CSV table of C-alpha atoms and ligand atoms in Angstrom, one decimal:
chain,number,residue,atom,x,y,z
A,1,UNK,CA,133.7,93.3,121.2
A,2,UNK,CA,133.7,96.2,119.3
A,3,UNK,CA,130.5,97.0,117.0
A,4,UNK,CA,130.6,98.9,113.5
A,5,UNK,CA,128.3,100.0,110.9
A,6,UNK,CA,130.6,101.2,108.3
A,7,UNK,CA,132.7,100.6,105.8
A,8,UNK,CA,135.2,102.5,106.3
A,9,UNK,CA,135.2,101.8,110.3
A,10,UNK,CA,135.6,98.2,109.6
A,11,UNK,CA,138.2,98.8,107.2
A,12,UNK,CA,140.5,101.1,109.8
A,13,UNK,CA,140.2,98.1,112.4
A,14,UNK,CA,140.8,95.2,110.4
A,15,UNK,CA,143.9,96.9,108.9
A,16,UNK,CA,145.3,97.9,112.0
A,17,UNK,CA,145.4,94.0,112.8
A,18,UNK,CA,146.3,92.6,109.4
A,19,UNK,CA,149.2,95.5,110.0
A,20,UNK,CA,150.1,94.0,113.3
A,21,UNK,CA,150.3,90.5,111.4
A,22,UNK,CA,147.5,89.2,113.1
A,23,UNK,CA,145.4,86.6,111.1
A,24,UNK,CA,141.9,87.7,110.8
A,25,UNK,CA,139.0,85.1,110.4
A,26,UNK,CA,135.2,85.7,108.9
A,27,UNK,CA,132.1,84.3,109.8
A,28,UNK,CA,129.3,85.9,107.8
A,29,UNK,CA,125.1,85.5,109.2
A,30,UNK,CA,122.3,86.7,108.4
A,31,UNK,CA,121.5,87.2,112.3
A,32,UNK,CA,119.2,85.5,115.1
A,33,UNK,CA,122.0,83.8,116.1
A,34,UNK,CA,121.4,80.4,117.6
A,35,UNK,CA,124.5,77.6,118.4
A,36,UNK,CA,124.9,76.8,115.0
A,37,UNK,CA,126.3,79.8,114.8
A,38,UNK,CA,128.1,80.4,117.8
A,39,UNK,CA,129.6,77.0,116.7
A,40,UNK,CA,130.9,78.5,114.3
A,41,UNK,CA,132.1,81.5,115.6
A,42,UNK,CA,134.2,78.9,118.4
A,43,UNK,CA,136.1,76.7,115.1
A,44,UNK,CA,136.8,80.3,113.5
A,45,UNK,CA,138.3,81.8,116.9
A,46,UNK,CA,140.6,78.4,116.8
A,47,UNK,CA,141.8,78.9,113.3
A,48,UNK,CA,142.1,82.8,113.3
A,49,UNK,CA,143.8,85.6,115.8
A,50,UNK,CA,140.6,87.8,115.5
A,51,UNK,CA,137.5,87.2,114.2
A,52,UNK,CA,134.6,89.3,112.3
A,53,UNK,CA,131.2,88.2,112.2
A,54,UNK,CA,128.6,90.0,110.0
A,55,UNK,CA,125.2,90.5,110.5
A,56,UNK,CA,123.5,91.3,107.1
A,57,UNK,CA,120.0,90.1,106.0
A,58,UNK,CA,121.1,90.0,102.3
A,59,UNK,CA,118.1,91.4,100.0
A,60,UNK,CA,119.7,90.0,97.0
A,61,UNK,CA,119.2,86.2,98.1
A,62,UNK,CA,115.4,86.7,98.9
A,63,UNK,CA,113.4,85.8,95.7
A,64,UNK,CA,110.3,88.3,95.6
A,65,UNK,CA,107.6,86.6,97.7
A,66,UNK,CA,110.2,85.2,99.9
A,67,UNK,CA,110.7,86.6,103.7
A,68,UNK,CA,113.2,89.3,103.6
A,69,UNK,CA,110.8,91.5,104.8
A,70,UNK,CA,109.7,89.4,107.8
A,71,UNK,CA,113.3,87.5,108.6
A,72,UNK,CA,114.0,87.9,112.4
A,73,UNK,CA,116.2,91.6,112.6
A,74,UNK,CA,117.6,90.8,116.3
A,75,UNK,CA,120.8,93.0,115.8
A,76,UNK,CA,121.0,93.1,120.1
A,77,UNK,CA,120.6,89.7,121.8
A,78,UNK,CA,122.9,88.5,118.1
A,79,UNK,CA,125.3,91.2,119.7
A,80,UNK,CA,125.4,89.8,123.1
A,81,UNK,CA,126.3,86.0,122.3
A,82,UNK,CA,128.6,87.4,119.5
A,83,UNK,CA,130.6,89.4,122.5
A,84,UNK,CA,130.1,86.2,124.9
A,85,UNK,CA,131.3,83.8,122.4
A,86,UNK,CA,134.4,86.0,121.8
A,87,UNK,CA,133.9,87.9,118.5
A,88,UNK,CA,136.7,90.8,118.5
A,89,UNK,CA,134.6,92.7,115.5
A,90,UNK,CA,130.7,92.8,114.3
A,91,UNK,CA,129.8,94.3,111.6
A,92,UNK,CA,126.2,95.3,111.4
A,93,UNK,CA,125.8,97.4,108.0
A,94,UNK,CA,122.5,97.8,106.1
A,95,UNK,CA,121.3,97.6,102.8
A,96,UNK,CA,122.0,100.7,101.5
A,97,UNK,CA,125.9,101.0,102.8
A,98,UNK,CA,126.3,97.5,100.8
A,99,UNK,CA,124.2,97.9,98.0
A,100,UNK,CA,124.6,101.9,97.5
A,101,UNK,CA,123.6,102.1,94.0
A,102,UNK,CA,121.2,99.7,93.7
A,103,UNK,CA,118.7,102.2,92.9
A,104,UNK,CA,120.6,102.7,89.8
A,105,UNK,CA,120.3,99.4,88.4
A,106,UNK,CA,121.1,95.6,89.6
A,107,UNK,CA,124.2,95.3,91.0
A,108,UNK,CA,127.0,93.2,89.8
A,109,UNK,CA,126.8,89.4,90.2
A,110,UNK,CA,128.7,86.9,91.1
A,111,UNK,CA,127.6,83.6,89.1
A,112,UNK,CA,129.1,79.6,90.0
A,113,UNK,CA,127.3,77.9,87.3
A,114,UNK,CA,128.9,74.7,88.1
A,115,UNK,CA,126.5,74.5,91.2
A,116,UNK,CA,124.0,77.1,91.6
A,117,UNK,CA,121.4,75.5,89.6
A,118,UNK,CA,121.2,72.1,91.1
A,119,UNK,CA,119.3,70.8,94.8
A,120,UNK,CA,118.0,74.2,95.9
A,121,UNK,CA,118.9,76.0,92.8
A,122,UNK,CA,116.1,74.5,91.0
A,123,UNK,CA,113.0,75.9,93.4
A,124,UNK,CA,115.7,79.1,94.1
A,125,UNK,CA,117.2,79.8,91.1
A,126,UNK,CA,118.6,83.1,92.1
A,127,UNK,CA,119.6,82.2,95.6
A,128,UNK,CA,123.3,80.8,95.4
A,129,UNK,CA,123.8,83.8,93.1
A,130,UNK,CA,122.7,86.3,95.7
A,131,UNK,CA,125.2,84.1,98.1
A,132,UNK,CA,127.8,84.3,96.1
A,133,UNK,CA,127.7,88.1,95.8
A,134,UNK,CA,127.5,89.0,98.8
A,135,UNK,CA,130.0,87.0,100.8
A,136,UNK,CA,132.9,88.1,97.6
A,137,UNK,CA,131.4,91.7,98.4
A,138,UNK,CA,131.8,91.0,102.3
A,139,UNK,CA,135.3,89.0,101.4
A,140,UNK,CA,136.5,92.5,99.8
A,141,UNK,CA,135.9,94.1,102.9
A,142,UNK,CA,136.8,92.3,105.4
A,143,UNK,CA,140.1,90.7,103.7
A,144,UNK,CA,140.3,87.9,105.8
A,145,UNK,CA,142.3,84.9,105.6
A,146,UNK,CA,140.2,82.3,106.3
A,147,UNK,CA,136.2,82.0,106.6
A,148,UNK,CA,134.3,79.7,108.3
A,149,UNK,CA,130.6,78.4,106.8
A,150,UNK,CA,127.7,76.0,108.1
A,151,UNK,CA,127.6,72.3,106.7
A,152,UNK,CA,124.0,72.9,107.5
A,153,UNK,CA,123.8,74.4,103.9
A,154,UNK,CA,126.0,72.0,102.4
A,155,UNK,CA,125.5,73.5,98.6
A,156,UNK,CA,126.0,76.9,100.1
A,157,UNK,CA,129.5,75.8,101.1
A,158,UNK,CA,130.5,74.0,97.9
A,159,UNK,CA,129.3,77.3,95.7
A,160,UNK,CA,131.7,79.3,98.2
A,161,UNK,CA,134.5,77.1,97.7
A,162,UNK,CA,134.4,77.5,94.1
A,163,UNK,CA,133.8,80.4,94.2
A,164,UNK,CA,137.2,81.0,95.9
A,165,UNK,CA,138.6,78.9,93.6
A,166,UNK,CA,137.8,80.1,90.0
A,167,UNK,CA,138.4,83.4,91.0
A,168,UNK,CA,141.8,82.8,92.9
A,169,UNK,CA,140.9,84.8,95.8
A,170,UNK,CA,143.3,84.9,99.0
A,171,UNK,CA,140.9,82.9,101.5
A,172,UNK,CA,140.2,79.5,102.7
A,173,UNK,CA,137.3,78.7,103.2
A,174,UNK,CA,136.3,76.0,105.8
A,175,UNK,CA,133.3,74.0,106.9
A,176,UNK,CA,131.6,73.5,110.2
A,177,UNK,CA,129.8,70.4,111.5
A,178,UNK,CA,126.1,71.0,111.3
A,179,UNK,CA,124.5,71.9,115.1
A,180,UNK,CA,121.3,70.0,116.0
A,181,UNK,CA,118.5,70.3,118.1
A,182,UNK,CA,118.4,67.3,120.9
A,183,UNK,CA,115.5,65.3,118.8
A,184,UNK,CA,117.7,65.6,115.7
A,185,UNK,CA,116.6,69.3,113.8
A,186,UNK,CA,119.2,71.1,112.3
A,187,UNK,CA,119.2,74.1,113.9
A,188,UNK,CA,118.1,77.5,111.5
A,189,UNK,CA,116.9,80.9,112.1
A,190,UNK,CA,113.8,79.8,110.0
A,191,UNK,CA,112.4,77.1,112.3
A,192,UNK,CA,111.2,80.1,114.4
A,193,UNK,CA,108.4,80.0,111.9
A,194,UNK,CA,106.8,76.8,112.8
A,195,UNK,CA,103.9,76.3,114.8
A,196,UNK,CA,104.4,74.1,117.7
A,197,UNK,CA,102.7,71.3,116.4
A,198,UNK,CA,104.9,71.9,113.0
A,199,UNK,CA,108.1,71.9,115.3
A,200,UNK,CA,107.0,68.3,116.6
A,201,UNK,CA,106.6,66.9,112.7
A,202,UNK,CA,109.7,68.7,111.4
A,203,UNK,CA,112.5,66.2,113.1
A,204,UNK,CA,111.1,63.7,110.1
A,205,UNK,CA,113.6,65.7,107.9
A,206,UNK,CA,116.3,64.3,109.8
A,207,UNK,CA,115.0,60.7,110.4
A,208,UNK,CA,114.7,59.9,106.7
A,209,UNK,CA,118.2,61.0,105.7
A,210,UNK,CA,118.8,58.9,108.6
A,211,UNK,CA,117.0,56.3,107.5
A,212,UNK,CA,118.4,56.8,103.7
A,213,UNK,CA,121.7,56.9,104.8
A,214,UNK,CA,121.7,53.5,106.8
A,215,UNK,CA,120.3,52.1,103.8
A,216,UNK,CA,123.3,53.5,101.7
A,217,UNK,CA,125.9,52.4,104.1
A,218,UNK,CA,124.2,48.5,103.8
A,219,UNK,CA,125.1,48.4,100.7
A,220,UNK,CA,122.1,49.5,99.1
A,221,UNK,CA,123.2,51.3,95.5
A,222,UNK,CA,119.6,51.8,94.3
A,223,UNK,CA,119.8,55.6,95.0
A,224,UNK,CA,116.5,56.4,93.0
A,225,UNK,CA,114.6,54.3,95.3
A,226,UNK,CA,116.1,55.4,98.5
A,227,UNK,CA,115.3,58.7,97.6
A,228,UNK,CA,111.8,57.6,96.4
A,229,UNK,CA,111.2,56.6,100.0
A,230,UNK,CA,112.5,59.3,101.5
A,231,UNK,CA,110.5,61.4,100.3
A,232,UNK,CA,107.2,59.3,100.8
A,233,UNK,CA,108.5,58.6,104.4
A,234,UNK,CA,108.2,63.3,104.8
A,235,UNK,CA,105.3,63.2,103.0
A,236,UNK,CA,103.4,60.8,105.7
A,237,UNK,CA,105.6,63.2,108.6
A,238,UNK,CA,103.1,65.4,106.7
A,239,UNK,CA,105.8,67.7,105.1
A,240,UNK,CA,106.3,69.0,101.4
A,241,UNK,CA,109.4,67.6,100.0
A,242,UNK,CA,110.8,69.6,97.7
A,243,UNK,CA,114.1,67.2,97.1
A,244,UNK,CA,115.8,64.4,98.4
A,245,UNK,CA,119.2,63.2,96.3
A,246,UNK,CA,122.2,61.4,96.8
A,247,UNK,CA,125.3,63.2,95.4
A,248,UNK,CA,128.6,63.0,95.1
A,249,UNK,CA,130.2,65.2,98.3
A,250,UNK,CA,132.8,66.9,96.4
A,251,UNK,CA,131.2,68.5,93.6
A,252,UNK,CA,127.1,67.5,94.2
A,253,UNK,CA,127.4,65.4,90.8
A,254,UNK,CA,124.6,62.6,90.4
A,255,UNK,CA,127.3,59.5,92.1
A,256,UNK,CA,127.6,56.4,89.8
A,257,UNK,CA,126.6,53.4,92.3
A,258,UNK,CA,128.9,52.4,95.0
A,259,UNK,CA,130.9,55.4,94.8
A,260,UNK,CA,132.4,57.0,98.2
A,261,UNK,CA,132.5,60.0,99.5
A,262,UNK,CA,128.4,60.9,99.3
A,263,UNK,CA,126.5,63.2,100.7
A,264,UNK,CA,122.5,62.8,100.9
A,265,UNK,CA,120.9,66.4,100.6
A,266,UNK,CA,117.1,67.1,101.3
A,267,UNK,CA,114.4,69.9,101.3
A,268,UNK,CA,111.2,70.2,102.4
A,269,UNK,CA,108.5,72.9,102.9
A,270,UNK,CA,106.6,72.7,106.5
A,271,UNK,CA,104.1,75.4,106.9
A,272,UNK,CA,105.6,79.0,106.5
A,273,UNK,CA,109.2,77.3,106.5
A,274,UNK,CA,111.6,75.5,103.6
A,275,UNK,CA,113.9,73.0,106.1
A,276,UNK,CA,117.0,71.7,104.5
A,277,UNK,CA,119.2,69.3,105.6
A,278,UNK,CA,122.2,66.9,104.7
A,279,UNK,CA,124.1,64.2,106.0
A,280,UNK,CA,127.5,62.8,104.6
A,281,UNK,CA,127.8,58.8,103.9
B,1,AMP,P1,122.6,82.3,108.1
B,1,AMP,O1,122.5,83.3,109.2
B,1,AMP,O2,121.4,81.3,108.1
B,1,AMP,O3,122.9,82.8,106.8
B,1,AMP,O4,123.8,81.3,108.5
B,1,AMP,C1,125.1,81.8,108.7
B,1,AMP,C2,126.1,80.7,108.8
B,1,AMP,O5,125.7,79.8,109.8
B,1,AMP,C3,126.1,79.9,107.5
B,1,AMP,O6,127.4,79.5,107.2
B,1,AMP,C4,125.3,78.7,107.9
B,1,AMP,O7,125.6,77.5,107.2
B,1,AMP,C5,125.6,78.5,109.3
B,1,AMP,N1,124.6,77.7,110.1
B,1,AMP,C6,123.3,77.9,110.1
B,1,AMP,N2,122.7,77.0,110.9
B,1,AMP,C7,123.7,76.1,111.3
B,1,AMP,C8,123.7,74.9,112.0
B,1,AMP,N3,122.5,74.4,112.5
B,1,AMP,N4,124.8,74.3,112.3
B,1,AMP,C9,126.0,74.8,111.7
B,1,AMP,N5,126.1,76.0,111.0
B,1,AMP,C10,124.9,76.6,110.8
């Protein structure tokens, strides 16, 4: 696997194989890789000759008082399953090669109003917007033809696909199945910041979609209450719900009852950490 830094490094390698009509596929991160990742990484290498993974803590998703400062940086061990997993290209740039005039004023945004102010939009209104503009700025880079994002952050994937979408650009975008710890907790950089009895309560996230979804699927159309008890049931696991809503999977529109094609989203805070999860019905 071959490591770069810069722009224009990464731009001389990926051209040299989009010249050699290879088909190049993305996978963007923030970094402290775990197997959700690497999970990713695997579909992406399936669907694409070569593929680039980024490592980029993105400053422009982190509200102030939020933990860019103290998100895991662990650019080496992230390096050595990105080479065992079979990543051809990481690049690693920092803040100041992607944002280089920031210090003259905000940078351009990328805005997907359709989405970004619903589910986690509301307690992170500038979040998806932050997203958005950095994986179009990393799409402009990279050029590939076909990127590969977690279902863990469901919304996160919908924003990118309309983002695509509205703005006609040359990449497919494609979702991966969401990785789980063996007692049911998506996995996520972030759990790292729960205490050990924290990491025992936060599985609850889990068993109440669980528990919501089986209602669902018995025929149960009383959405409001569903999500009413879902988020009493994470209140006595003794976490801080933030949401828990049943939406329609295609566009995360409130669902009229008995509709297909759902998907039951939910956040909650747990100590230092905001969990979120989702499950489709
Ligand atoms: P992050 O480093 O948290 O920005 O995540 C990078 C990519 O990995 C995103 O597309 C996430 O949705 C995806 N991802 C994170 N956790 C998981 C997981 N447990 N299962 C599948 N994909 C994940």
């Amino acid at each position: 696997m071959q490591t770069v830094h810069s722009i224009d490094e990464l731009r001389a390698t990926v051209a040299a194989w989009r010249r050699a009509g290879q088909r190049i596929g993305f996978v963007p991160t923030m970094g402290n890789l775990h197997a959700g990742h690497l999970s990713l990484m695997t579909q992406c290498g399936g669907l694409a000759d070569k593929v680039v993974s980024s490592v980029f803590v993105n400053p422009l998703q982190f509200a102030p008082g939020e933990d860019y400062d103290s998100y895991p940086r662990t650019l080496d061990a992230d390096s050595a399953l990105l080479a065992e997993t079979g990543v051809q290209l990481l690049f690693a740039p920092t803040a100041g090669d992607i944002y280089p005039q920031r210090e003259q004023g905000e940078p351009t945004r990328i805005h997907v109003p359709a989405l970004e102010s619903e589910l986690c939009g509301v307690s992170r209104p500038t979040f998806f917007s932050g997203v958005a503009t950095v994986v179009n700025l990393l799409f402009n880079l990279v050029q590939p033809d076909i990127a590969v994002f977690g279902e863990k952050d469901y919304q996160q994937l919908l924003v990118l696909q309309r983002m695509v979408a509205d703005l006609h650009m040359p990449v497919q975008v494609v979702g991966g199945p969401i990785v789980r710890e063996p007692d049911g907790l998506a996995m996520s950089s972030r759990n790292g910041y729960l205490s050990e009895a924290e990491r025992q309560q936060a599985p609850a996230l889990h068993q109440s979609l669980q528990q919501a979804a089986a209602a669902i699927r018995g025929g149960n159309h009383d959405y409001a209450a569903i999500e009413a008890q879902a988020r009493q049931r994470l209140q006595d696991a003794g976490l801080r719900p933030d949401y828990v809503s049943v939406r329609r999977a295609a566009d995360l529109q409130i669902p009229a009852a008995g509709e297909p094609q759902l998907r039951l989203l939910a956040a909650a805070w747990l100590g230092k950490a905001r969990l979120i999860d989702n499950i489709a019905i």
